[in-house]
XYZ file of C-alpha atoms in Angstrom:
669
model
C -20.920 -81.571 51.544
C -22.629 -81.430 54.892
C -22.954 -78.298 56.943
C -25.003 -76.478 59.514
C -28.112 -74.543 58.524
C -29.556 -71.721 60.571
C -32.945 -70.113 60.123
C -34.576 -67.090 61.672
C -37.261 -64.604 60.670
C -34.608 -61.880 60.636
C -30.896 -61.935 59.864
C -28.958 -61.183 63.070
C -27.283 -57.812 63.461
C -23.808 -59.305 63.417
C -24.525 -60.871 60.015
C -26.116 -57.784 58.516
C -23.210 -55.652 59.692
C -20.653 -57.107 57.334
C -23.071 -57.269 54.417
C -22.666 -53.527 53.886
C -18.976 -52.879 53.391
C -17.567 -56.089 51.945
C -16.869 -56.136 48.232
C -20.248 -55.261 46.722
C -20.954 -57.006 43.441
C -24.250 -55.856 41.885
C -25.615 -59.085 40.435
C -28.445 -59.376 37.969
C -30.903 -61.044 40.347
C -29.635 -59.997 43.776
C -26.759 -58.200 45.436
C -23.822 -60.390 46.395
C -21.313 -59.571 49.123
C -17.953 -61.331 49.032
C -15.196 -61.066 51.622
C -11.981 -62.982 52.190
C -9.402 -63.605 54.883
C -5.983 -65.229 54.616
C -4.638 -67.793 57.069
C -1.254 -69.051 55.912
C -1.679 -71.034 52.699
C -5.479 -71.143 53.058
C -8.019 -68.506 51.983
C -11.421 -68.189 53.686
C -14.309 -66.774 51.633
C -17.710 -65.572 52.836
C -20.506 -65.317 50.265
C -23.806 -63.676 51.151
C -26.826 -62.640 49.107
C -30.500 -61.802 49.386
C -31.683 -65.200 48.189
C -32.825 -68.602 49.393
C -31.265 -70.248 46.362
C -27.649 -70.777 45.376
C -24.694 -68.383 45.104
C -21.937 -68.982 42.532
C -18.660 -67.066 42.215
C -15.947 -67.672 39.619
C -12.279 -66.658 40.026
C -9.837 -66.110 37.158
C -7.144 -63.738 35.930
C -8.942 -62.725 32.744
C -12.603 -62.573 33.829
C -13.780 -65.198 31.360
C -16.193 -67.970 32.268
C -14.167 -70.578 30.395
C -11.422 -71.883 32.668
C -12.587 -69.991 35.754
C -12.613 -71.653 39.187
C -16.220 -71.639 40.441
C -17.572 -72.220 43.926
C -21.316 -72.855 44.304
C -22.980 -72.783 47.729
C -26.540 -73.109 49.027
C -28.692 -74.288 51.914
C -31.119 -77.055 50.978
C -34.693 -75.807 51.433
C -36.050 -79.168 52.537
C -33.275 -80.526 54.765
C -31.701 -77.255 55.944
C -28.280 -78.695 55.129
C -25.474 -76.557 53.717
C -23.832 -77.579 50.453
C -20.819 -76.480 48.428
C -19.546 -77.570 45.003
C -16.114 -77.057 43.443
C -16.669 -76.417 39.718
C -15.075 -74.806 36.677
C -16.228 -72.995 33.575
C -16.307 -74.737 30.207
C -16.008 -73.142 26.755
C -19.416 -72.774 25.113
C -21.435 -73.541 28.263
C -23.022 -71.085 30.685
C -23.471 -73.670 33.449
C -20.495 -74.766 35.592
C -19.065 -78.276 35.479
C -18.283 -80.154 38.689
C -14.578 -80.863 39.359
C -13.455 -84.444 39.798
C -11.676 -83.347 42.992
C -13.582 -81.184 45.493
C -11.172 -78.684 47.072
C -13.585 -76.162 48.619
C -14.355 -76.963 52.251
C -17.690 -75.860 53.694
C -17.174 -74.093 57.019
C -20.614 -72.692 57.710
C -23.984 -72.246 55.990
C -26.795 -70.013 57.221
C -30.171 -69.112 55.795
C -33.245 -67.241 56.956
C -36.372 -66.055 55.162
C -34.448 -63.583 52.978
C -30.674 -64.207 52.999
C -28.151 -66.995 52.514
C -24.607 -66.945 53.900
C -21.952 -69.464 52.875
C -18.431 -69.671 54.336
C -15.829 -71.835 52.594
C -12.068 -72.291 52.445
C -9.492 -73.607 49.976
C -5.700 -73.443 49.554
C -4.133 -70.735 47.388
C -2.959 -73.540 45.138
C -4.805 -76.873 45.283
C -2.290 -78.494 42.883
C -5.354 -79.580 40.876
C -4.511 -78.705 37.270
C -7.748 -80.145 35.834
C -10.195 -77.549 37.099
C -8.840 -75.211 39.765
C -7.336 -71.773 39.252
C -4.287 -70.854 41.303
C -5.345 -67.989 43.562
C -2.841 -65.140 43.589
C -2.248 -61.967 45.542
C -2.619 -59.970 42.328
C -5.959 -58.616 41.159
C -8.285 -61.521 40.444
C -11.303 -61.116 38.138
C -14.680 -62.247 39.430
C -17.856 -63.385 37.711
C -20.934 -64.270 39.747
C -24.574 -65.224 39.692
C -27.297 -65.500 42.338
C -30.321 -67.750 41.842
C -33.648 -67.726 43.642
C -33.690 -71.534 43.566
C -31.445 -74.348 44.781
C -29.557 -76.246 42.055
C -31.643 -78.882 40.330
C -30.790 -82.500 40.824
C -29.828 -83.101 37.199
C -27.940 -79.873 36.540
C -28.408 -76.155 36.006
C -30.445 -74.246 33.510
C -28.763 -71.621 31.322
C -27.065 -69.098 33.624
C -26.589 -65.383 33.130
C -23.308 -64.307 34.753
C -22.465 -60.827 36.002
C -19.016 -59.229 35.871
C -16.152 -59.312 35.506
C -14.743 -57.014 38.182
C -11.555 -56.847 40.224
C -10.978 -58.379 43.640
C -8.031 -58.459 46.042
C -7.856 -61.512 48.273
C -7.457 -60.508 51.910
C -8.238 -56.799 51.382
C -11.962 -56.869 52.224
C -13.316 -54.525 54.871
C -15.899 -55.575 57.431
C -18.686 -53.318 58.617
C -18.940 -55.010 61.999
C -15.573 -53.471 62.925
C -17.074 -50.027 62.305
C -20.394 -50.512 64.090
C -20.834 -47.946 66.857
C -18.179 -45.567 65.567
C -18.951 -41.995 64.615
C -18.501 -40.892 61.031
C -17.857 -37.644 59.204
C -19.103 -37.179 55.632
C -16.915 -34.961 53.474
C -18.712 -34.373 50.169
C -18.697 -32.010 47.199
C -22.183 -30.585 47.955
C -23.839 -29.823 44.623
C -20.626 -29.057 42.757
C -21.286 -28.433 39.054
C -18.594 -29.840 36.775
C -17.180 -27.469 34.146
C -18.192 -28.216 30.563
C -15.031 -26.954 28.838
C -12.525 -29.553 30.083
C -12.651 -33.385 30.043
C -10.533 -33.759 33.188
C -10.902 -31.534 36.234
C -9.506 -31.430 39.791
C -11.703 -29.749 42.402
C -10.600 -28.879 45.970
C -12.384 -27.721 49.124
C -11.324 -27.087 52.742
C -13.111 -28.784 55.676
C -12.840 -28.413 59.421
C -13.212 -31.478 61.627
C -16.351 -31.854 63.796
C -16.186 -30.258 67.239
C -14.045 -32.585 69.326
C -12.707 -31.968 72.791
C -9.635 -34.133 72.342
C -7.574 -36.039 69.831
C -9.350 -38.767 67.841
C -8.243 -41.329 65.284
C -9.678 -41.949 61.835
C -9.959 -45.749 61.708
C -11.447 -46.326 58.260
C -13.240 -44.835 55.308
C -15.465 -45.681 52.379
C -16.367 -43.730 49.243
C -19.618 -41.888 48.766
C -20.167 -41.808 45.009
C -23.458 -40.361 43.848
C -25.675 -42.779 41.938
C -24.798 -42.811 38.263
C -21.522 -40.934 38.764
C -19.104 -43.842 39.182
C -17.617 -43.161 35.727
C -17.117 -39.477 36.569
C -15.286 -39.742 39.900
C -11.813 -41.070 39.087
C -9.864 -40.301 42.260
C -10.237 -38.612 45.666
C -7.418 -37.505 47.953
C -7.947 -36.204 51.483
C -5.041 -33.992 52.622
C -4.125 -32.709 56.054
C -3.588 -28.929 56.190
C -0.763 -27.568 58.326
C -2.056 -24.362 59.816
C -4.549 -22.921 62.268
C -6.820 -19.877 62.340
C -5.929 -18.788 58.784
C -8.011 -21.706 57.486
C -11.122 -20.703 59.438
C -12.216 -18.282 56.709
C -12.355 -21.129 54.176
C -15.091 -23.002 56.025
C -17.725 -21.355 53.817
C -15.571 -21.376 50.672
C -17.414 -23.294 47.900
C -14.222 -24.874 46.594
C -11.944 -24.109 43.662
C -9.886 -25.728 40.913
C -6.862 -27.333 42.554
C -3.548 -25.499 42.035
C -5.170 -22.862 39.859
C -4.087 -19.232 39.789
C -7.275 -18.355 41.683
C -6.813 -21.033 44.350
C -5.980 -19.462 47.757
C -2.227 -19.699 48.308
C -2.798 -20.974 51.872
C -4.074 -24.236 50.387
C -0.539 -25.196 49.365
C -0.052 -26.119 53.034
C -2.483 -29.002 52.449
C 0.052 -31.457 51.065
C 0.104 -34.599 53.215
C -2.262 -37.266 51.867
C -4.300 -38.879 54.657
C -6.624 -40.935 52.464
C -6.224 -41.820 48.795
C -9.185 -43.378 46.983
C -9.198 -44.381 43.297
C -11.588 -46.016 40.847
C -13.107 -49.284 42.049
C -11.859 -49.113 45.637
C -14.370 -50.066 48.346
C -12.505 -48.129 51.033
C -10.188 -49.302 53.777
C -10.234 -50.326 57.425
C -7.082 -49.607 59.414
C -5.555 -52.299 61.642
C -6.361 -52.103 65.351
C -2.965 -50.662 66.315
C -2.891 -47.583 64.035
C -5.039 -44.533 63.358
C -4.918 -41.282 61.382
C -4.947 -38.352 63.835
C -7.616 -35.667 63.787
C -8.335 -32.732 66.144
C -4.886 -33.231 67.603
C -4.690 -29.719 68.939
C -4.392 -26.084 67.935
C -3.333 -25.949 64.291
C -2.800 -29.714 64.029
C -5.020 -32.191 62.199
C -7.918 -29.752 62.375
C -8.282 -28.652 58.761
C -8.292 -30.938 55.733
C -8.645 -30.530 51.996
C -10.616 -32.867 49.737
C -9.441 -33.152 46.143
C -11.684 -34.893 43.603
C -10.465 -35.761 40.125
C -13.409 -35.796 37.734
C -13.202 -37.636 34.416
C -15.854 -36.089 32.167
C -14.805 -36.876 28.559
C -18.184 -35.891 27.109
C -17.928 -32.582 29.017
C -21.511 -32.830 30.196
C -23.038 -30.444 32.690
C -23.329 -32.544 35.854
C -23.992 -31.672 39.486
C -22.174 -33.951 41.928
C -22.356 -34.774 45.648
C -19.610 -37.393 45.935
C -16.960 -37.619 48.631
C -15.761 -39.756 51.529
C -17.254 -41.123 54.752
C -14.601 -41.124 57.496
C -15.058 -43.321 60.586
C -13.351 -42.065 63.744
C -13.002 -42.998 67.397
C -11.947 -41.427 70.693
C -10.315 -44.729 71.672
C -6.836 -43.919 70.452
C -4.736 -46.566 68.772
C -1.147 -47.252 69.795
C 0.420 -45.506 66.790
C -0.304 -42.473 64.635
C -0.148 -43.486 60.984
C 0.230 -41.560 57.759
C 0.447 -41.902 53.985
C 3.701 -41.620 52.038
C 3.398 -40.918 48.309
C 6.104 -42.411 46.093
C 6.315 -42.606 42.331
C 6.937 -40.514 39.237
C 6.547 -36.740 39.416
C 3.816 -36.007 36.819
C 5.627 -34.204 33.991
C 5.993 -34.546 30.239
C 9.416 -36.195 30.570
C 7.553 -39.337 31.593
C 6.803 -40.790 28.162
C 5.157 -44.046 27.089
C 5.416 -45.059 23.420
C 2.395 -46.201 21.390
C 1.747 -49.752 20.165
C 3.492 -51.370 23.136
C 2.539 -54.707 24.664
C 4.502 -53.710 27.750
C 6.580 -50.634 28.524
C 7.926 -50.124 32.042
C 8.583 -46.812 33.825
C 10.515 -46.535 37.071
C 10.601 -44.052 39.975
C 13.329 -43.765 42.600
C 12.988 -42.718 46.252
C 16.628 -42.287 47.252
C 18.343 -43.344 50.464
C 19.306 -39.757 51.297
C 15.634 -38.890 51.814
C 14.785 -41.950 53.894
C 17.992 -41.543 55.927
C 17.018 -37.984 56.799
C 13.305 -38.522 57.479
C 12.812 -42.028 58.899
C 13.315 -42.808 62.616
C 16.221 -45.035 63.625
C 13.936 -48.049 63.961
C 12.366 -47.331 60.564
C 8.737 -47.290 59.470
C 6.363 -50.223 59.030
C 4.264 -50.395 55.869
C 0.756 -51.786 56.340
C -0.770 -51.477 52.861
C 0.022 -50.078 49.435
C -2.367 -48.446 46.985
C -1.102 -48.260 43.406
C -2.372 -45.663 40.952
C -2.122 -45.399 37.166
C -4.470 -44.187 34.489
C -6.018 -46.491 31.883
C -2.808 -47.919 30.348
C -1.435 -49.450 33.588
C -1.189 -53.262 33.582
C 1.453 -54.206 36.175
C 2.747 -52.372 39.255
C 5.426 -53.070 41.808
C 7.127 -51.492 44.830
C 10.699 -52.713 45.314
C 12.910 -52.419 48.380
C 16.716 -51.941 48.315
C 19.072 -51.953 51.284
C 22.811 -51.349 50.909
C 22.703 -52.220 47.226
C 20.775 -55.467 47.652
C 17.158 -56.048 46.767
C 14.995 -57.337 49.573
C 11.601 -58.972 49.312
C 9.224 -57.024 47.078
C 6.951 -54.922 49.286
C 3.895 -55.117 47.024
C 3.095 -55.897 43.414
C 0.232 -56.694 41.089
C 1.037 -58.518 37.854
C -2.644 -58.376 36.875
C -3.384 -54.741 37.718
C -6.776 -53.352 36.729
C -7.020 -49.527 36.402
C -10.746 -49.907 37.060
C -10.142 -51.552 40.455
C -7.572 -49.630 42.498
C -8.160 -51.098 45.942
C -5.256 -50.683 48.425
C -3.451 -53.974 48.958
C -3.121 -55.062 52.568
C 0.294 -56.650 53.070
C 0.303 -60.203 54.480
C 3.032 -59.039 56.847
C 4.117 -55.513 57.721
C 7.367 -54.511 55.991
C 10.004 -52.437 57.824
C 11.820 -49.770 55.807
C 14.919 -48.420 57.559
C 16.619 -45.055 57.167
C 19.021 -45.329 54.237
C 16.825 -47.788 52.283
C 15.795 -47.103 48.675
C 12.265 -47.534 47.338
C 11.619 -48.185 43.649
C 8.140 -47.857 42.125
C 7.556 -49.512 38.751
C 4.564 -49.405 36.407
C 4.166 -51.340 33.165
C 1.792 -50.031 30.515
C 0.036 -51.436 27.459
C -0.612 -49.019 24.586
C -1.547 -51.335 21.713
C -4.562 -49.164 20.887
C -2.679 -45.867 20.860
C -1.119 -44.143 17.879
C 0.517 -41.244 19.706
C 2.953 -40.913 22.574
C 1.424 -40.778 26.052
C 3.000 -38.163 28.315
C 2.979 -38.050 32.094
C 0.508 -35.819 33.871
C -2.745 -35.536 35.795
C -5.209 -35.465 32.887
C -7.045 -38.547 31.621
C -5.170 -38.540 28.302
C -1.874 -38.636 30.250
C -0.384 -41.315 32.495
C 0.882 -41.597 36.034
C 2.722 -44.056 38.273
C 2.204 -43.698 42.018
C 2.234 -45.864 45.126
C 0.581 -44.658 48.339
C 2.045 -46.329 51.418
C -0.001 -46.555 54.632
C 2.621 -46.744 57.383
C 3.492 -46.023 61.009
C 4.856 -44.350 63.071
C 3.952 -41.067 61.447
C 6.791 -38.842 60.214
C 6.997 -35.372 58.698
C 7.622 -36.826 55.227
C 4.757 -36.472 52.730
C 6.253 -37.609 49.412
C 9.398 -39.052 47.877
C 9.201 -38.938 44.071
C 11.452 -38.633 41.042
C 11.576 -37.598 37.405
C 14.042 -37.920 34.544
C 16.409 -34.891 34.616
C 15.471 -32.582 31.767
C 18.892 -32.355 30.132
C 19.299 -36.150 30.322
C 15.835 -36.564 28.792
C 16.504 -34.331 25.784
C 20.013 -35.702 25.219
C 18.526 -39.194 25.033
C 16.741 -38.080 21.867
C 19.758 -36.273 20.438
C 18.675 -32.711 21.302
C 21.342 -30.391 22.753
C 19.764 -26.921 22.801
C 16.578 -24.956 22.104
C 16.113 -21.403 20.887
C 15.490 -18.891 23.698
C 15.300 -21.522 26.468
C 18.020 -23.189 28.491
C 17.500 -26.542 30.165
C 17.050 -25.081 33.646
C 14.239 -22.835 32.428
C 12.572 -25.732 30.647
C 12.717 -27.837 33.812
C 11.106 -25.060 35.842
C 8.285 -24.803 33.310
C 7.718 -28.554 33.360
C 7.626 -28.689 37.162
C 5.280 -25.729 37.295
C 3.000 -27.414 34.763
C 3.012 -30.569 36.888
C 1.077 -28.619 39.527
C -1.564 -27.637 36.992
C -4.331 -29.903 35.888
C -5.907 -30.047 32.433
C -4.937 -27.741 29.530
C -6.932 -24.540 29.253
C -8.522 -25.156 25.866
C -8.670 -28.858 25.100
C -10.481 -30.023 21.975
C -13.348 -32.517 22.195
C -12.037 -36.039 22.712
C -12.358 -38.940 20.361
C -12.806 -42.388 21.794
C -10.861 -45.488 20.910
C -11.130 -48.880 22.533
C -9.602 -49.950 25.843
C -7.863 -53.335 25.933
C -7.977 -56.072 28.558
C -6.136 -59.350 28.984
C -7.076 -62.146 26.588
C -5.969 -65.778 26.675
C -4.996 -65.947 23.000
C -3.996 -62.412 22.013
C -2.879 -61.034 25.364
C -5.476 -58.255 25.419
C -9.004 -57.851 24.127
C -11.372 -54.962 23.639
C -13.460 -53.559 26.451
C -15.932 -51.029 25.099
C -17.221 -50.205 28.580
C -14.123 -48.182 29.521
C -12.818 -46.249 26.516
C -9.410 -44.665 26.362
C -9.808 -40.955 25.769
C -7.463 -40.202 22.895
C -6.931 -36.489 22.311
C -5.231 -36.617 18.921
C -4.347 -32.960 19.149
C -1.598 -33.021 21.785
C -0.092 -29.687 20.757
C -0.958 -28.195 24.161
C 2.306 -29.667 25.482
C 5.290 -27.418 26.114
C 7.172 -29.734 23.753
C 5.304 -28.087 20.864
C 6.693 -24.696 21.895
C 10.330 -25.800 22.166
C 12.162 -25.263 18.864
C 15.399 -27.179 18.412
C 18.567 -25.148 17.801
C 21.172 -27.921 18.115
C 22.090 -30.240 16.506
C 21.691 -29.041 12.937
C 20.115 -32.354 11.870
C 16.952 -31.471 13.858
C 17.204 -27.678 13.684
C 14.054 -25.503 13.527
C 11.698 -28.355 14.350
C 9.542 -28.427 17.464
C 10.538 -31.086 19.950
C 7.044 -32.588 19.738
C 7.319 -33.098 15.985
C 10.766 -34.575 16.587
C 9.315 -37.030 19.101
C 6.442 -37.995 16.819
C 8.781 -38.898 13.972
C 10.991 -41.214 16.005
C 10.786 -44.954 15.157
C 8.527 -45.996 18.001
C 7.412 -49.003 16.012
C 10.950 -50.438 16.150
C 11.240 -52.831 19.093
C 14.995 -52.308 19.472
C 14.525 -48.548 19.661
C 11.773 -48.596 22.311
C 13.642 -51.172 24.395
C 16.719 -48.938 24.440
C 14.668 -45.906 25.446
C 13.147 -47.939 28.262
C 16.574 -49.073 29.488
C 18.025 -45.569 29.413
C 15.303 -44.047 31.563
C 15.096 -46.971 34.001
C 18.836 -47.474 34.455
C 19.987 -43.869 34.029
C 19.652 -40.656 36.013
C 16.868 -39.601 38.383
C 16.071 -36.199 39.865
C 14.530 -36.892 43.260
C 12.201 -34.804 45.421
C 11.857 -35.263 49.181
C 8.961 -33.137 50.496
C 7.559 -32.377 53.937
C 3.924 -32.203 54.989
C 3.777 -28.472 54.205
C 5.035 -29.207 50.635
C 8.430 -27.625 51.284
C 11.572 -29.621 50.418
C 13.014 -31.676 53.250
C 16.331 -31.475 51.400
C 17.518 -29.985 48.107
C 16.487 -31.873 45.003
C 19.328 -34.085 43.802
C 20.302 -36.008 40.680
C 21.355 -39.609 41.240
C 22.488 -42.459 39.065
C 20.281 -45.474 39.582
C 22.029 -47.801 42.053
C 23.839 -50.834 40.680
C 21.339 -53.436 41.808
C 20.824 -56.913 40.455
C 17.081 -57.260 40.782
C 15.855 -60.687 41.771
C 12.393 -62.195 41.656
C 11.631 -62.038 45.353
C 7.867 -62.375 45.014
C 6.094 -63.746 48.058
C 4.836 -67.301 47.427
C 2.007 -69.222 49.065
C 2.274 -72.698 47.646
C 4.623 -75.622 47.313
C 3.099 -76.200 43.863
C 4.356 -72.862 42.529
C 7.550 -74.257 41.004
C 5.554 -76.646 38.843
C 3.808 -73.910 36.886
C 6.430 -71.134 36.940
C 6.005 -67.927 38.882
C 5.051 -65.540 36.088
C 7.747 -63.120 37.159
C 7.415 -59.421 36.467
C 9.104 -58.046 33.356
C 12.578 -56.820 34.257
C 14.859 -54.400 32.501
C 18.490 -55.114 31.760
C 21.355 -53.380 33.507
C 24.600 -51.789 32.469
C 23.409 -50.877 28.945
C 22.509 -47.225 29.325
C 25.621 -45.676 27.754
C 25.452 -47.925 24.689
C 21.695 -47.373 24.437
C 22.056 -43.594 24.561
C 24.366 -43.618 21.580
C 22.120 -45.996 19.702
C 19.025 -43.876 20.302
C 20.790 -40.782 18.994
C 22.128 -42.571 15.914
C 18.735 -44.085 15.112
C 16.948 -40.796 15.730
C 19.363 -38.938 13.449
C 18.993 -41.556 10.719
C 15.214 -41.422 10.775
C 15.053 -37.649 10.851
C 17.422 -37.304 7.905
C 15.503 -39.989 6.042
C 12.179 -38.244 6.671
C 13.529 -34.888 5.551
C-alpha cells in the first residue's frame, strides 16, 4: 500500500486546474472531484477533496451501498505515506469491508495543508467475484464520503454516504486543458419563467465576440444558477445560417421557441452545435477537432440558445442559466459538428403504461447518408443520448449493406438524471450508404396512461446527438411512424372531416410547438429506479409529472368514421380502452412499430429538407450483440445484452392487434 506523499503550503496550479471541471460530487463534509481515464483494459481514477483525511468512493449499477465496489485512499498524517484499500459494501453496515484480494493499485498520493489527491488504477473486470464490481461503459452509480481524519487502526466509525449519482468512465473533462483559453458566457439574463405552463422552451439570439478571424470552440460547461438545477432540463446551442438580418436581434430579449410570435428568421437556426442535458458536466473536444465560430461573413457568427425549463409547480422564477463556451484562435485540424438522430417528436410515438421495458426505434436511412456524407465518411467522436424520465436503456446501431456492425454507443443502465455525452473508446467511421438506428427502452411501471412523444415533460423523446467530423451540411436525420400505418395498426381506417395526409401535417406542425396552451396543474407520482430484487424502486427526489388530463392531444379531436366497430369515438378514447395490460398485445405493438414502416426526414443546417421525406420498410437485418467488451472474464458472467425485438412478425402482429382491439372495444360497449 506504499506510495509517495507530497506536501506544500499551497496546492500547485496544475493540481487545482483539474479540480474545477472533473465530475463534481457535492459530499456532506467536503467537495469531491473524480475523474477517470481508460487505457486498454485498465481504468485510472483520480480522487481529490478538500481534506487531510480519507476519501472513499463506491461504484455500482444500482447506487446501493450493499454490494458496491469501494476504493478508500488517504495520505498518512504521521508518515506521509499514501495508502489505498479495496473494499466492498455490506448489507446493514455503513462502514466498508476490506476485500480479501486487493485489486486497486496506488499510482500516486499527494497532500498539502488543505487537499488530498489519490490516483489509483484497476482492471475493468478483476475476475474477483467475492467483492469487486465489474466496471462497465454504461452509466455507473456512485456513492462517496470524505472524512477529515485518516482511517482508524481498528476500523471505521459509522459513515454517512452521499449519492447516488451517475458517472461515465472515461468521459471526464479536465480543466487544465482549458487553462489560458478565452471563454464566452451565453446566459438567459434574468429571464422570468411563465407561471401558466409546466414545461417551457425559451430561445434567444447571440452574436459571437468581436474576432478578427476564424476560431474554434474547444469545450463547454453548463452555467446553472444556484438552486435551479431541477428547473433547467436541457440546453441546445444552434448555429444560425444568415448574416446582417440577425443583427437586429442582438437586443431582442428572447421568445418562446417556435411560437407564432417568434421571428421567422430564427428558423434558420437549426444546426445543433452544443447539446446539454440534465446532469451533464460539459464536454472537452479532442485536440484534432473544433466547432467553428466567426468563420466569416454570414457564417458561424450568430447562434441561438434554447433552454428547456421544467417547472411543474409553475412557480415564478427568474433565471440566469446558460453555457460557458471555451474557444481558441489555434485552429484544430478538422471542423466538427453535431448530427441529431432519433424519433421525430410527435404523438405517433407511443409508450404503453405499466411496462417493465418497452423499446422504440428510429431509422436514419441510407439514402440520406449516401447523399450527405463525404466519400470517406464521417468519424463519430462521442454520442449524447436524450430521453425524458422514463428512459432506461439507449443504443445507437450501425448497419452497412444489410449487416449490423459494432454498436456505436449504448447504455444499458441509462439515467435520465445524468445525460453526459459518452466519449467513444475509438472513433467510429460511418460511410455514405450506411444506416443508423437509434433505440430507447422505457419503464412505465408507475404510469396509468399512455405516454406520447413530444417536447413536454409529460411526454417522451428518443434522441442521439453525434459529435463528428469532418463537418457536413446535414443537421438531422430522424424518423416517425407513418400516420396511416400508425392508425391502421389500431384498426382505424378513416376519421370524419380529416384525411390521413391532413392529420400528418397537423402532427408535424405540433411537433414544432412546445407545451399545450392551457395545461392543468400537474399531479405527482413516484419515479422508479433500478432495484436488486424488484427491478426498480421508488425515488421521491425526481417525480414523474403525470398530467392525467391528456385531452390536449389531437387524438382527442379525431373522431373515428371507419370501421363501424369504433365509429363515433375519439381516437384517444379508443387508445385508452385498448388492452395495454396484456403482455401479448403490447409486445405485438412494439414489434409492429420497430419492424414496420418509417417515414424519414433528412434536413440541412437551414432546416430545409436535403431530400424529400420518404417511407421505408425497416431493413431485413439480423441484429447481433456486438457490444464492445473489455475483459476476458466477461463470458463467465454473461454480457447482459440489450433487449432485442423479433423480426419477420409484423404482418401477423398487425392482424392480431386489430382483432384484439376489435374484441375489446365490442366487449366494452
